[in-house]
Short mmCIF file of C-alpha atoms in Angstrom, two decimals:
data_model
loop_
_atom_site.label_atom_id
_atom_site.label_comp_id
_atom_site.label_asym_id
_atom_site.label_seq_id
_atom_site.Cartn_x
_atom_site.Cartn_y
_atom_site.Cartn_z
CA UNK A 18 124.70 143.00 115.19
CA UNK A 19 122.46 144.04 112.34
CA UNK A 20 122.24 141.67 109.39
CA UNK A 21 122.60 142.66 105.76
CA UNK A 22 122.15 140.19 102.94
CA UNK A 23 123.15 140.35 99.30
CA UNK A 24 121.96 138.36 96.35
CA UNK A 25 123.38 136.80 94.30
CA UNK A 26 126.66 135.94 95.98
CA UNK A 27 128.28 135.21 92.67
CA UNK A 28 127.38 135.87 89.08
CA UNK A 29 129.08 135.13 85.79
CA UNK A 30 127.69 136.81 82.71
CA UNK A 31 128.52 137.59 79.13
CA UNK A 32 129.76 140.97 78.05
CA UNK A 33 126.91 143.32 77.21
CA UNK A 34 124.36 141.90 79.61
CA UNK A 35 122.95 143.67 82.65
CA UNK A 36 123.26 142.32 86.15
CA UNK A 37 121.12 143.25 89.15
CA UNK A 38 122.43 142.89 92.70
CA UNK A 39 120.11 143.14 95.70
CA UNK A 40 121.02 144.38 99.15
CA UNK A 41 118.62 143.86 102.05
CA UNK A 42 118.68 144.88 105.67
CA UNK A 43 117.04 141.94 107.43
CA UNK A 44 116.33 143.15 110.93
CA UNK A 45 116.33 146.92 110.71
CA UNK A 46 115.24 149.71 108.43
CA UNK A 47 117.99 151.48 106.56
CA UNK A 48 117.31 154.91 105.14
CA UNK A 49 120.82 154.93 103.75
CA UNK A 50 122.72 152.14 102.05
CA UNK A 51 126.13 152.26 100.43
CA UNK A 52 127.58 150.46 97.45
CA UNK A 53 131.28 149.68 97.28
CA UNK A 54 133.50 148.00 94.74
CA UNK A 55 136.72 146.18 95.49
CA UNK A 56 139.23 145.07 92.87
CA UNK A 57 141.78 142.39 93.77
CA UNK A 58 144.36 143.56 96.31
CA UNK A 59 142.81 147.01 96.47
CA UNK A 60 140.73 148.80 99.04
CA UNK A 61 136.97 149.15 99.05
CA UNK A 62 135.96 152.15 97.01
CA UNK A 63 132.64 153.82 97.64
CA UNK A 64 130.62 153.98 94.44
CA UNK A 65 127.43 155.62 95.62
CA UNK A 66 125.21 156.39 98.56
CA UNK A 67 121.68 155.10 98.18
CA UNK A 68 118.92 157.06 99.89
CA UNK A 69 115.45 155.63 100.31
CA UNK A 70 112.92 157.46 98.20
CA UNK A 71 115.41 159.74 96.46
CA UNK A 72 118.18 159.63 93.91
CA UNK A 73 121.48 158.06 94.77
CA UNK A 74 124.57 160.19 95.25
CA UNK A 75 127.44 158.96 93.11
CA UNK A 76 131.12 159.37 93.83
CA UNK A 77 133.33 161.15 91.36
CA UNK A 78 134.20 158.97 88.40
CA UNK A 79 131.29 156.55 88.82
CA UNK A 80 128.90 156.58 85.88
CA UNK A 81 125.36 156.88 87.15
CA UNK A 82 123.91 155.67 83.85
CA UNK A 83 125.98 152.51 83.99
CA UNK A 84 125.46 151.71 87.66
CA UNK A 85 121.76 152.16 88.33
CA UNK A 86 120.74 152.29 91.96
CA UNK A 87 117.21 151.97 93.24
CA UNK A 88 116.31 152.24 96.91
CA UNK A 89 112.60 151.60 96.78
CA UNK A 90 112.03 150.59 100.38
CA UNK A 91 113.66 150.92 103.76
CA UNK A 92 115.05 147.41 103.54
CA UNK A 93 116.05 147.01 99.91
CA UNK A 94 118.52 148.69 97.58
CA UNK A 95 119.46 147.34 94.16
CA UNK A 96 122.49 147.98 91.99
CA UNK A 97 122.20 147.21 88.29
CA UNK A 98 125.37 147.04 86.25
CA UNK A 99 124.18 147.83 82.75
CA UNK A 100 125.93 146.52 79.65
CA UNK A 101 128.61 144.89 81.75
CA UNK A 102 132.13 144.57 80.39
CA UNK A 103 135.10 142.53 81.61
CA UNK A 104 136.55 145.58 83.37
CA UNK A 105 133.42 145.66 85.55
CA UNK A 106 134.43 142.30 87.04
CA UNK A 107 134.86 143.00 90.72
CA UNK A 108 133.60 142.33 94.24
CA UNK A 109 130.56 144.50 94.89
CA UNK A 110 129.65 145.04 98.54
CA UNK A 111 126.75 146.91 100.03
CA UNK A 112 126.40 148.24 103.53
CA UNK A 113 123.61 149.72 105.56
CA UNK A 114 123.85 152.28 108.27
CA UNK A 115 121.87 151.64 111.40
CA UNK A 116 119.83 154.77 112.13
CA UNK A 117 121.27 156.89 114.94
CA UNK A 118 124.44 154.77 114.96
CA UNK A 119 127.80 155.47 113.39
CA UNK A 120 128.39 151.91 112.34
CA UNK A 121 127.83 150.42 108.93
CA UNK A 122 127.01 146.73 108.52
CA UNK A 123 128.21 145.05 105.38
CA UNK A 124 126.58 142.48 103.18
CA UNK A 125 128.56 139.38 102.22
CA UNK A 126 129.36 140.78 98.79
CA UNK A 127 128.68 139.76 95.21
CA UNK A 128 131.49 138.57 93.02
CA UNK A 129 130.82 139.58 89.42
CA UNK A 130 132.74 138.03 86.56
CA UNK A 131 132.06 139.35 83.07
CA UNK A 132 133.32 137.13 80.28
CA UNK B 7 148.02 161.61 98.24
CA UNK B 8 145.64 158.83 99.31
CA UNK B 9 143.12 159.71 102.02
CA UNK B 10 144.18 156.70 104.06
CA UNK B 11 147.59 155.11 103.73
CA UNK B 12 148.64 151.76 105.10
CA UNK B 13 151.63 149.53 104.68
CA UNK B 14 150.17 146.74 102.52
CA UNK B 15 152.53 144.16 103.98
CA UNK B 16 152.36 141.22 103.90
CA UNK B 17 153.36 140.69 107.50
CA UNK B 18 154.31 137.14 108.40
CA UNK B 19 154.76 136.57 112.12
CA UNK B 20 154.91 133.51 114.34
CA UNK B 21 152.01 132.59 116.56
CA UNK B 22 152.22 134.34 119.89
CA UNK B 23 154.09 137.36 118.55
CA UNK B 24 153.01 140.95 118.96
CA UNK B 25 152.35 142.83 115.75
CA UNK B 26 151.62 146.50 115.12
CA UNK B 27 150.01 148.22 112.15
CA UNK B 28 150.12 151.89 111.36
CA UNK B 29 147.92 154.08 109.26
CA UNK B 30 147.92 157.76 108.33
CA UNK B 31 145.02 159.82 107.09
CA UNK B 32 145.01 163.11 105.24
CA UNK B 33 141.62 164.59 106.12
CA UNK B 34 142.02 166.46 109.38
CA UNK B 35 138.24 166.89 109.59
CA UNK B 36 137.66 163.14 109.93
CA UNK B 37 135.42 162.39 112.85
CA UNK B 38 135.46 158.65 113.33
CA UNK B 39 138.09 156.00 113.00
CA UNK B 40 137.86 152.25 112.83
CA UNK B 41 139.81 149.10 112.24
CA UNK B 42 138.04 146.51 110.11
CA UNK B 43 139.12 142.97 109.44
CA UNK B 44 138.58 141.33 106.06
CA UNK B 45 139.08 137.65 105.41
CA UNK B 46 139.85 136.43 101.92
CA UNK B 47 136.89 136.89 99.55
CA UNK B 48 134.63 138.03 102.39
CA UNK B 49 133.09 141.30 103.46
CA UNK B 50 134.89 143.55 105.98
CA UNK B 51 133.85 143.24 109.59
CA UNK B 52 134.29 145.84 112.28
CA UNK B 53 137.12 144.97 114.63
CA UNK B 54 137.03 148.04 116.80
CA UNK B 55 136.43 151.75 116.83
CA UNK B 56 139.37 153.99 117.65
CA UNK B 57 139.13 156.74 120.23
CA UNK B 58 141.46 159.61 121.02
CA UNK B 59 142.12 158.22 124.47
CA UNK B 60 143.11 154.87 123.04
CA UNK B 61 141.09 151.76 123.61
CA UNK B 62 141.65 148.11 124.23
CA UNK B 63 139.58 145.05 123.47
CA UNK B 64 141.19 141.88 124.71
CA UNK B 65 144.41 141.35 122.78
CA UNK B 66 143.76 144.34 120.54
CA UNK B 67 144.74 147.93 121.30
CA UNK B 68 143.97 150.89 119.07
CA UNK B 69 145.43 154.36 119.32
CA UNK B 70 144.63 157.63 117.58
CA UNK B 71 146.92 160.63 117.35
CA UNK B 72 144.95 163.50 115.86
CA UNK B 73 147.91 165.89 115.83
CA UNK B 74 149.93 163.52 113.67
CA UNK B 75 146.87 162.11 111.86
CA UNK B 76 148.02 158.65 112.72
CA UNK B 77 146.20 155.50 113.84
CA UNK B 78 147.67 152.27 115.11
CA UNK B 79 146.54 148.77 115.93
CA UNK B 80 148.47 146.44 118.23
CA UNK B 81 147.74 142.72 118.40
CA UNK B 82 149.27 140.85 121.32
CA UNK B 83 149.71 137.09 121.63
CA UNK B 84 148.66 136.61 118.02
CA UNK B 85 146.61 133.57 117.07
CA UNK B 86 146.41 131.67 113.81
CA UNK B 87 142.85 132.98 113.47
CA UNK B 88 144.15 136.54 113.39
CA UNK B 89 145.38 135.95 109.84
CA UNK B 90 143.44 138.41 107.70
CA UNK B 91 143.69 141.80 106.04
CA UNK B 92 143.30 144.71 108.44
CA UNK B 93 141.68 147.83 107.04
CA UNK B 94 142.17 151.28 108.49
CA UNK B 95 139.00 153.30 108.02
CA UNK B 96 137.93 156.83 108.73
CA UNK B 97 134.50 158.27 108.45
CA UNK B 98 132.66 161.55 108.47
CA UNK B 99 128.94 162.06 108.81
CA UNK B 100 128.09 159.36 106.32
CA UNK B 101 130.97 158.05 104.27
CA UNK B 102 133.62 155.55 105.20
CA UNK B 103 137.01 155.77 103.52
CA UNK B 104 139.04 152.58 103.51
CA UNK B 105 142.75 152.12 103.39
CA UNK B 106 144.29 149.52 101.12
CA UNK B 107 144.62 147.13 104.00
CA UNK B 108 147.55 145.35 105.62
CA UNK B 109 147.75 141.65 105.07
CA UNK B 110 148.74 139.61 108.11
CA UNK B 111 149.63 135.93 108.21
CA UNK B 112 150.24 134.19 111.52
CA UNK B 113 152.44 131.15 111.17
CA UNK B 114 152.28 128.12 113.47
#
């Protein structure tokens, strides 16, 4: 199957700092990538849909000024958590949709801990 | 009402047992249905798609009932390696909506 990578896999930061997470499709071009967040014992919640060359589409309740998404190329999308706070601590997972297929392939996730 | 509802479990069953999970969804316009498997602290991985006619993949059988908006997953002859959280997922043109997941533990 298609391979999606995420970096970093884990990050611990102080409250108030910004954290950038990268999502790459390694062996295919993804015009659309998705960013999810998963709190402990809860389901994955879609945060935003990232479209190459255009603005991301955010889900209701997700602050676009706090979670900055950039999809500058067909293989890279970045999520920046600005001014992170402890309540932003979560498992952030990206996925990429293979063109002309219904399936999404997920990255390995980034575990963010804000102290 | 949640878009996708699952019994969170946990289910603890002995190795070799048959186990069934159920899931209901609220959006009657949903086009695609899937079961994903998620191991602890890992990303979800596609287990199988679910078709109206029902489909089987080895020890796994998935069924979809559009009239009742109900999806099921049956695991036969369970193995220790089947221990995971099973996520019921439905999707439209782009988005996937995940259920909370059902946690399964297979005991030796």
